[in-house]
mmCIF file of C-alpha atoms in Angstrom:
data_model
loop_
_atom_site.group_PDB
_atom_site.id
_atom_site.type_symbol
_atom_site.label_atom_id
_atom_site.label_comp_id
_atom_site.label_asym_id
_atom_site.label_seq_id
_atom_site.Cartn_x
_atom_site.Cartn_y
_atom_site.Cartn_z
ATOM 1 C CA MET A 5 0.000 0.000 0.000
ATOM 2 C CA THR A 6 2.894 2.345 0.813
ATOM 3 C CA MET A 7 4.865 1.534 -2.374
ATOM 4 C CA ALA A 8 1.865 2.392 -4.495
ATOM 5 C CA TYR A 9 1.629 5.718 -2.788
ATOM 6 C CA GLU A 10 5.345 6.545 -3.341
ATOM 7 C CA ASN A 11 5.149 5.682 -7.032
ATOM 8 C CA PHE A 12 2.159 7.832 -7.367
ATOM 9 C CA GLN A 13 4.029 10.760 -5.857
ATOM 10 C CA ASP A 14 7.011 10.277 -8.246
ATOM 11 C CA VAL A 15 4.688 10.304 -11.245
ATOM 12 C CA GLY A 16 3.125 13.441 -10.058
ATOM 13 C CA SER A 17 6.485 15.118 -9.510
ATOM 14 C CA ASP A 18 7.734 14.299 -13.056
ATOM 15 C CA GLU A 19 4.642 15.721 -14.563
ATOM 16 C CA LYS A 20 5.146 18.938 -12.632
ATOM 17 C CA THR A 21 8.731 19.195 -13.813
ATOM 18 C CA GLN A 22 7.793 18.741 -17.414
ATOM 19 C CA LYS A 23 5.197 21.442 -17.010
ATOM 20 C CA ILE A 24 7.684 23.808 -15.472
ATOM 21 C CA ASP A 25 10.260 23.099 -18.259
ATOM 22 C CA LYS A 26 7.686 23.840 -20.812
ATOM 23 C CA ALA A 27 6.869 27.017 -19.012
ATOM 24 C CA LEU A 28 10.647 28.296 -18.908
ATOM 25 C CA PRO A 29 11.134 31.608 -20.586
ATOM 26 C CA PHE A 30 13.609 32.312 -23.583
ATOM 27 C CA PRO A 31 16.444 34.040 -21.690
ATOM 28 C CA SER A 32 17.134 30.935 -19.678
ATOM 29 C CA ALA A 33 17.813 28.990 -22.898
ATOM 30 C CA VAL A 34 20.209 31.641 -24.104
ATOM 31 C CA TRP A 35 22.078 31.462 -20.808
ATOM 32 C CA ASN A 36 22.453 27.757 -21.187
ATOM 33 C CA ILE A 37 23.903 28.203 -24.693
ATOM 34 C CA CYS A 38 26.412 30.794 -23.423
ATOM 35 C CA SER A 39 27.487 28.508 -20.644
ATOM 36 C CA VAL A 40 28.196 25.747 -23.141
ATOM 37 C CA PHE A 41 30.105 28.123 -25.384
ATOM 38 C CA ARG A 42 32.235 29.370 -22.477
ATOM 39 C CA LEU A 43 32.960 25.831 -21.462
ATOM 40 C CA LEU A 44 34.022 25.107 -25.019
ATOM 41 C CA LEU A 45 36.325 28.160 -25.073
ATOM 42 C CA PHE A 46 37.806 27.184 -21.729
ATOM 43 C CA SER A 47 38.471 23.687 -23.008
ATOM 44 C CA LEU A 48 40.009 25.095 -26.169
ATOM 45 C CA GLY A 49 42.263 27.486 -24.147
ATOM 46 C CA LEU A 50 43.235 24.731 -21.813
ATOM 47 C CA GLY A 51 44.105 22.561 -24.815
ATOM 48 C CA LEU A 52 46.191 25.345 -26.341
ATOM 49 C CA LEU A 53 47.924 25.872 -23.004
ATOM 50 C CA LEU A 54 48.654 22.184 -22.725
ATOM 51 C CA LEU A 55 49.913 22.203 -26.309
ATOM 52 C CA VAL A 56 52.229 25.132 -25.514
ATOM 53 C CA VAL A 57 53.416 23.434 -22.337
ATOM 54 C CA VAL A 58 54.014 20.215 -24.241
ATOM 55 C CA GLY A 59 55.901 22.165 -26.900
ATOM 56 C CA ILE A 60 58.010 23.920 -24.317
ATOM 57 C CA ILE A 61 58.660 20.683 -22.498
ATOM 58 C CA GLY A 62 59.478 19.000 -25.787
ATOM 59 C CA SER A 63 61.828 21.822 -26.723
ATOM 60 C CA GLN A 64 63.486 21.701 -23.322
ATOM 61 C CA ASN A 65 63.668 17.930 -23.528
ATOM 62 C CA SER A 66 65.397 18.253 -26.901
ATOM 63 C CA GLN A 67 67.887 20.724 -25.406
ATOM 64 C CA VAL A 68 68.403 18.459 -22.426
ATOM 65 C CA GLN A 69 69.050 15.567 -24.790
ATOM 66 C CA LYS A 70 71.526 17.708 -26.713
ATOM 67 C CA ASP A 71 73.210 18.753 -23.468
ATOM 68 C CA LEU A 72 73.205 15.167 -22.280
ATOM 69 C CA LEU A 73 74.747 14.062 -25.568
ATOM 70 C CA MET A 74 77.367 16.782 -25.235
ATOM 71 C CA LEU A 75 78.056 15.708 -21.659
ATOM 72 C CA ARG A 76 78.416 12.104 -22.807
ATOM 73 C CA ARG A 77 80.864 13.150 -25.509
ATOM 74 C CA ASN A 78 82.777 15.339 -23.075
ATOM 75 C CA PHE A 79 82.806 12.588 -20.491
ATOM 76 C CA SER A 80 83.953 10.113 -23.120
ATOM 77 C CA ASN A 81 86.736 12.486 -24.160
ATOM 78 C CA PHE A 82 87.606 13.127 -20.510
ATOM 79 C CA THR A 83 87.653 9.406 -19.832
ATOM 80 C CA SER A 84 89.884 8.798 -22.851
ATOM 81 C CA ASP A 85 92.239 11.621 -21.867
ATOM 82 C CA THR A 86 92.270 10.457 -18.249
ATOM 83 C CA MET A 87 93.060 6.886 -19.254
ATOM 84 C CA ALA A 88 95.811 8.162 -21.542
ATOM 85 C CA ASN A 89 97.208 10.272 -18.706
ATOM 86 C CA ILE A 90 96.965 7.333 -16.325
ATOM 87 C CA GLN A 91 98.809 5.119 -18.780
ATOM 88 C CA GLU A 92 101.428 7.813 -19.312
ATOM 89 C CA LEU A 93 101.825 8.320 -15.548
ATOM 90 C CA THR A 94 101.970 4.560 -15.062
ATOM 91 C CA SER A 95 104.695 4.334 -17.692
ATOM 92 C CA LYS A 96 106.568 7.207 -16.084
ATOM 93 C CA GLY A 97 106.071 5.562 -12.689
ATOM 94 C CA HIS A 98 107.684 2.369 -13.983
ATOM 95 C CA SER A 99 110.511 4.435 -15.455
ATOM 96 C CA LEU A 100 110.959 6.251 -12.146
ATOM 97 C CA GLN A 101 110.959 2.951 -10.282
ATOM 98 C CA GLU A 102 113.625 1.598 -12.597
ATOM 99 C CA MET A 103 115.593 4.836 -12.287
ATOM 100 C CA THR A 104 115.223 4.737 -8.480
ATOM 101 C CA LYS A 105 116.420 1.142 -8.391
ATOM 102 C CA SER A 106 119.346 2.064 -10.622
ATOM 103 C CA LEU A 107 120.197 5.013 -8.371
ATOM 104 C CA LYS A 108 119.925 2.820 -5.267
ATOM 105 C CA ASP A 109 122.268 0.290 -6.848
ATOM 106 C CA GLU A 110 124.664 3.074 -7.799
ATOM 107 C CA VAL A 111 124.515 4.549 -4.278
ATOM 108 C CA GLU A 112 125.185 1.121 -2.806
ATOM 109 C CA ASP A 113 128.149 0.685 -5.145
ATOM 110 C CA HIS A 114 129.496 4.101 -4.115
ATOM 111 C CA ARG A 115 128.907 3.258 -0.452
ATOM 112 C CA GLN A 116 130.884 0.055 -0.815
ATOM 113 C CA GLU A 117 133.618 1.935 -2.670
ATOM 114 C CA LEU A 118 133.661 4.559 0.092
ATOM 115 C CA GLN A 119 133.858 1.838 2.726
ATOM 116 C CA THR A 120 136.719 0.261 0.806
ATOM 117 C CA ILE A 121 138.490 3.625 0.585
ATOM 118 C CA ARG A 122 137.978 4.239 4.309
ATOM 119 C CA SER A 123 139.308 0.811 5.117
ATOM 120 C CA PHE A 124 142.248 1.449 2.796
ATOM 121 C CA ASN A 125 142.900 4.821 4.448
ATOM 122 C CA GLN A 126 142.787 3.210 7.886
ATOM 123 C CA ASN A 127 145.214 0.554 6.746
ATOM 124 C CA MET A 128 147.443 3.225 5.228
ATOM 125 C CA ALA A 129 147.310 5.266 8.449
ATOM 126 C CA SER A 130 148.162 2.185 10.486
ATOM 127 C CA LEU A 131 150.970 1.303 8.078
ATOM 128 C CA LYS A 132 152.228 4.899 8.179
ATOM 129 C CA SER A 133 152.209 4.854 11.978
ATOM 130 C CA THR A 134 154.041 1.532 11.991
ATOM 131 C CA LEU A 135 156.605 2.797 9.476
ATOM 132 C CA GLU A 136 157.106 6.035 11.411
ATOM 133 C CA LYS A 137 157.580 4.078 14.627
ATOM 134 C CA LYS A 138 159.988 1.727 12.876
ATOM 135 C CA GLU A 139 161.811 4.714 11.384
ATOM 136 C CA GLU A 140 162.192 6.265 14.846
ATOM 137 C CA GLU A 141 163.445 2.958 16.205
ATOM 138 C CA LEU A 142 165.934 2.680 13.348
ATOM 139 C CA LYS A 143 167.059 6.276 13.900
ATOM 140 C CA THR A 144 167.527 5.568 17.594
ATOM 141 C CA GLU A 145 169.429 2.381 16.827
ATOM 142 C CA GLN A 146 171.471 4.207 14.201
ATOM 143 C CA SER A 147 172.310 7.005 16.640
ATOM 144 C CA ALA A 148 173.253 4.494 19.311
ATOM 145 C CA MET A 149 175.325 2.541 16.803
ATOM 146 C CA LEU A 150 177.009 5.742 15.609
ATOM 147 C CA LEU A 151 177.855 6.700 19.175
ATOM 148 C CA LYS A 152 179.277 3.241 19.743
ATOM 149 C CA ILE A 153 181.335 3.495 16.561
ATOM 150 C CA GLN A 154 182.565 6.957 17.530
ATOM 151 C CA GLN A 155 183.429 5.699 20.978
ATOM 152 C CA LEU A 156 185.202 2.692 19.489
ATOM 153 C CA VAL A 157 187.192 5.004 17.217
ATOM 154 C CA LYS A 158 188.119 7.156 20.208
ATOM 155 C CA ASP A 159 188.999 4.097 22.247
ATOM 156 C CA LEU A 160 191.095 2.721 19.394
ATOM 157 C CA ARG A 161 192.849 6.043 19.000
ATOM 158 C CA THR A 162 193.392 6.173 22.756
ATOM 159 C CA VAL A 163 194.839 2.661 22.777
ATOM 160 C CA ASN A 164 197.121 3.444 19.849
ATOM 161 C CA CYS A 165 198.132 6.694 21.493
ATOM 162 C CA GLY A 166 198.741 4.883 24.778
ATOM 163 C CA LEU A 167 200.927 2.321 23.033
ATOM 164 C CA ALA A 168 202.906 5.133 21.449
ATOM 165 C CA ASP A 169 203.342 6.772 24.857
ATOM 166 C CA LEU A 170 204.508 3.469 26.312
ATOM 167 C CA ARG A 171 207.130 3.181 23.600
ATOM 168 C CA ARG A 172 208.389 6.569 24.756
ATOM 169 C CA ASN A 173 208.383 5.303 28.360
ATOM 170 C CA GLY A 174 205.451 7.623 29.279
ATOM 171 C CA SER A 175 207.568 10.719 28.952
ATOM 172 C CA VAL A 176 205.115 12.320 26.496
ATOM 173 C CA LYS A 177 201.263 12.390 26.719
ATOM 174 C CA THR A 178 199.780 12.930 23.238
ATOM 175 C CA CYS A 179 196.243 11.525 23.803
ATOM 176 C CA CYS A 180 193.583 11.258 26.483
ATOM 177 C CA PRO A 181 193.282 8.146 28.653
ATOM 178 C CA LEU A 182 190.384 5.754 28.057
ATOM 179 C CA HIS A 183 186.973 7.216 29.090
ATOM 180 C CA TRP A 184 188.359 10.742 29.291
ATOM 181 C CA LEU A 185 187.008 13.562 27.106
ATOM 182 C CA GLU A 186 189.303 15.664 24.979
ATOM 183 C CA TYR A 187 188.790 19.410 24.552
ATOM 184 C CA ASP A 188 191.194 22.109 23.344
ATOM 185 C CA GLY A 189 194.398 20.270 24.235
ATOM 186 C CA SER A 190 193.207 18.972 27.610
ATOM 187 C CA CYS A 191 191.631 15.757 28.878
ATOM 188 C CA TYR A 192 188.663 15.758 31.272
ATOM 189 C CA TRP A 193 187.186 13.056 33.480
ATOM 190 C CA PHE A 194 183.748 13.538 35.084
ATOM 191 C CA SER A 195 183.085 11.513 38.238
ATOM 192 C CA GLN A 196 179.879 9.599 38.921
ATOM 193 C CA SER A 197 180.354 9.531 42.704
ATOM 194 C CA GLU A 198 180.797 12.218 45.381
ATOM 195 C CA LYS A 199 183.725 13.100 47.644
ATOM 196 C CA SER A 200 185.027 16.020 49.683
ATOM 197 C CA TRP A 201 187.186 18.588 47.910
ATOM 198 C CA SER A 202 190.487 17.234 49.272
ATOM 199 C CA GLU A 203 189.601 13.584 48.531
ATOM 200 C CA ALA A 204 188.566 14.488 44.984
ATOM 201 C CA ASP A 205 191.893 16.317 44.502
ATOM 202 C CA LYS A 206 193.783 13.189 45.609
ATOM 203 C CA VAL A 207 191.894 11.026 43.074
ATOM 204 C CA CYS A 208 192.874 13.431 40.301
ATOM 205 C CA GLN A 209 196.545 13.397 41.408
ATOM 206 C CA LEU A 210 196.549 9.592 41.231
ATOM 207 C CA GLU A 211 195.595 9.949 37.562
ATOM 208 C CA ASP A 212 198.449 12.406 37.007
ATOM 209 C CA ALA A 213 195.815 15.188 36.811
ATOM 210 C CA TYR A 214 194.282 17.939 38.988
ATOM 211 C CA LEU A 215 190.838 19.350 39.771
ATOM 212 C CA VAL A 216 189.661 21.238 36.703
ATOM 213 C CA VAL A 217 190.848 24.793 36.047
ATOM 214 C CA VAL A 218 188.559 27.022 33.966
ATOM 215 C CA ASN A 219 190.347 29.466 31.655
ATOM 216 C CA SER A 220 187.561 30.690 29.311
ATOM 217 C CA GLN A 221 183.848 30.912 28.716
ATOM 218 C CA GLU A 222 184.153 28.193 26.061
ATOM 219 C CA GLU A 223 185.755 25.815 28.547
ATOM 220 C CA GLN A 224 183.072 26.770 31.078
ATOM 221 C CA ASN A 225 180.369 25.849 28.534
ATOM 222 C CA PHE A 226 182.078 22.533 27.745
ATOM 223 C CA ILE A 227 182.196 21.550 31.421
ATOM 224 C CA LYS A 228 178.612 22.671 32.023
ATOM 225 C CA SER A 229 177.336 20.552 29.116
ATOM 226 C CA HIS A 230 178.917 17.387 30.568
ATOM 227 C CA LYS A 231 178.505 17.766 34.325
ATOM 228 C CA SER A 232 174.671 17.764 34.234
ATOM 229 C CA THR A 233 172.961 19.633 37.112
ATOM 230 C CA PHE A 234 175.063 18.239 39.956
ATOM 231 C CA ASN A 235 177.175 20.399 42.270
ATOM 232 C CA THR A 236 180.733 19.694 41.127
ATOM 233 C CA TRP A 237 184.124 20.567 42.657
ATOM 234 C CA MET A 238 186.726 22.571 40.691
ATOM 235 C CA GLY A 239 190.425 23.274 41.372
ATOM 236 C CA LEU A 240 189.908 26.698 43.027
ATOM 237 C CA THR A 241 190.478 27.308 46.794
ATOM 238 C CA ASP A 242 191.437 29.963 49.352
ATOM 239 C CA GLN A 243 192.282 27.593 52.217
ATOM 240 C CA ASN A 244 195.799 28.999 52.521
ATOM 241 C CA GLY A 245 195.089 32.668 51.829
ATOM 242 C CA PRO A 246 193.706 34.345 48.692
ATOM 243 C CA TRP A 247 191.883 32.460 45.955
ATOM 244 C CA ARG A 248 194.192 30.395 43.731
ATOM 245 C CA TRP A 249 194.032 27.762 40.962
ATOM 246 C CA LEU A 250 195.742 24.409 41.615
ATOM 247 C CA ASP A 251 197.760 24.544 38.378
ATOM 248 C CA GLY A 252 199.130 28.017 39.224
ATOM 249 C CA THR A 253 196.929 29.976 36.798
ATOM 250 C CA ASP A 254 196.632 33.634 37.833
ATOM 251 C CA TYR A 255 193.239 33.981 39.544
ATOM 252 C CA LYS A 256 193.040 37.774 39.516
ATOM 253 C CA GLN A 257 193.669 38.072 35.763
ATOM 254 C CA GLY A 258 191.862 34.873 34.780
ATOM 255 C CA PHE A 259 188.291 33.954 33.837
ATOM 256 C CA LYS A 260 185.587 34.046 36.573
ATOM 257 C CA ASN A 261 181.945 32.986 36.658
ATOM 258 C CA TRP A 262 180.755 33.501 40.246
ATOM 259 C CA ALA A 263 177.052 33.525 41.095
ATOM 260 C CA PRO A 264 175.711 36.893 42.375
ATOM 261 C CA ASP A 265 177.143 37.915 45.809
ATOM 262 C CA GLN A 266 179.662 35.066 45.698
ATOM 263 C CA PRO A 267 182.111 34.178 47.116
ATOM 264 C CA ASP A 268 180.771 35.181 50.546
ATOM 265 C CA ASN A 269 182.758 32.882 52.927
ATOM 266 C CA TRP A 270 179.552 32.194 54.860
ATOM 267 C CA TYR A 271 179.886 30.907 58.442
ATOM 268 C CA GLY A 272 176.232 30.180 59.160
ATOM 269 C CA HIS A 273 176.246 26.587 57.857
ATOM 270 C CA GLY A 274 177.079 25.121 61.292
ATOM 271 C CA LEU A 275 179.933 22.940 60.015
ATOM 272 C CA GLY A 276 182.702 25.061 61.466
ATOM 273 C CA GLY A 277 184.859 27.616 59.688
ATOM 274 C CA GLY A 278 184.055 29.478 56.512
ATOM 275 C CA GLU A 279 183.716 28.433 52.857
ATOM 276 C CA ASP A 280 187.107 27.888 51.221
ATOM 277 C CA CYS A 281 186.482 25.652 48.170
ATOM 278 C CA ALA A 282 184.749 26.552 44.882
ATOM 279 C CA HIS A 283 182.268 24.383 42.970
ATOM 280 C CA PHE A 284 179.948 24.535 39.973
ATOM 281 C CA THR A 285 176.302 24.970 40.976
ATOM 282 C CA SER A 286 173.389 23.334 39.160
ATOM 283 C CA ASP A 287 173.244 26.158 36.581
ATOM 284 C CA GLY A 288 177.037 26.191 36.062
ATOM 285 C CA ARG A 289 177.859 29.355 37.996
ATOM 286 C CA TRP A 290 180.432 29.259 40.804
ATOM 287 C CA ASN A 291 179.909 29.234 44.559
ATOM 288 C CA ASP A 292 182.195 28.877 47.580
ATOM 289 C CA ASP A 293 181.267 26.158 50.068
ATOM 290 C CA VAL A 294 182.568 24.083 52.965
ATOM 291 C CA CYS A 295 185.353 21.868 51.645
ATOM 292 C CA GLN A 296 184.083 18.894 53.682
ATOM 293 C CA ARG A 297 180.848 18.626 51.701
ATOM 294 C CA SER A 298 180.582 15.706 49.272
ATOM 295 C CA TYR A 299 180.129 16.701 45.641
ATOM 296 C CA ARG A 300 181.022 15.259 42.271
ATOM 297 C CA TRP A 301 184.248 16.510 40.647
ATOM 298 C CA VAL A 302 186.097 16.947 37.342
ATOM 299 C CA CYS A 303 189.738 16.035 36.754
ATOM 300 C CA GLU A 304 191.843 17.744 34.067
ATOM 301 C CA THR A 305 195.228 16.994 32.520
ATOM 302 C CA LYS A 306 197.087 18.674 29.690
ATOM 303 C CA MET A 307 198.168 16.787 26.585
ATOM 304 C CA ASP A 308 201.673 17.206 25.197
ATOM 305 C CA LYS A 309 202.072 18.248 21.594
ATOM 306 C CA ALA A 310 203.167 15.342 19.386
ATOM 307 C CA SER A 311 206.690 15.784 18.031
#
């Protein structure tokens, strides 16, 4: 019953609509036509806009493709150039490696040569030192041998001279005794022990000599060079008065070589008496001292001229 009523209402409504449509005025139809026309224009404009957009996009896409193609070509060229550079650098790297190895080998060779040279120099220095030492030893031996030869010659001459003197019954003395030193026509003997002045004088007399008498600066220098630095008695005394030489040489007019403020005949030594005998000091100058002191001494004897 309800469905029949609803259908009846729908039929009534459609009929009313058709009546209204039939009753629409003319301006409403014109408005509908204008609306359709505007819709058509809008669609046409939208189509043109889309066409323009598509054209622009297509144009840009073409340019992008061209740019992409250019990039591909550039990249291909870059890749080719890069590979060529890499190959060239690789080749140069191999060359540098070979050169480096060659240089290392050369440096090692030079190092070994330098080590050899250093070793050679060390050996040469050692050999030089050995040769210099040997040379000094040979010089020393040669000097010692020369002194021995000279002494042997002197000894031989002394022996021959002594034999000649013996043939003349000792009346003439033309050479120095063995172990005596000859200088300017006199013979000198330098002691190695010490005695008082009087005992030393007696030893010299036993050798047919006397304590040395100094007559010149040259003789003074000769004695000084052989006596070393020892205090040494000479043949000068003032025990019996003024100073006098044992061989009678004039003291006042003769050569003198006293140390400063000497002789002073000093009594403060505590040995009794003054200082009455002369001796050579360590530096060769003369000093007066107590005759009882023990010093070394020098004997002197004159040689006769050979006839």
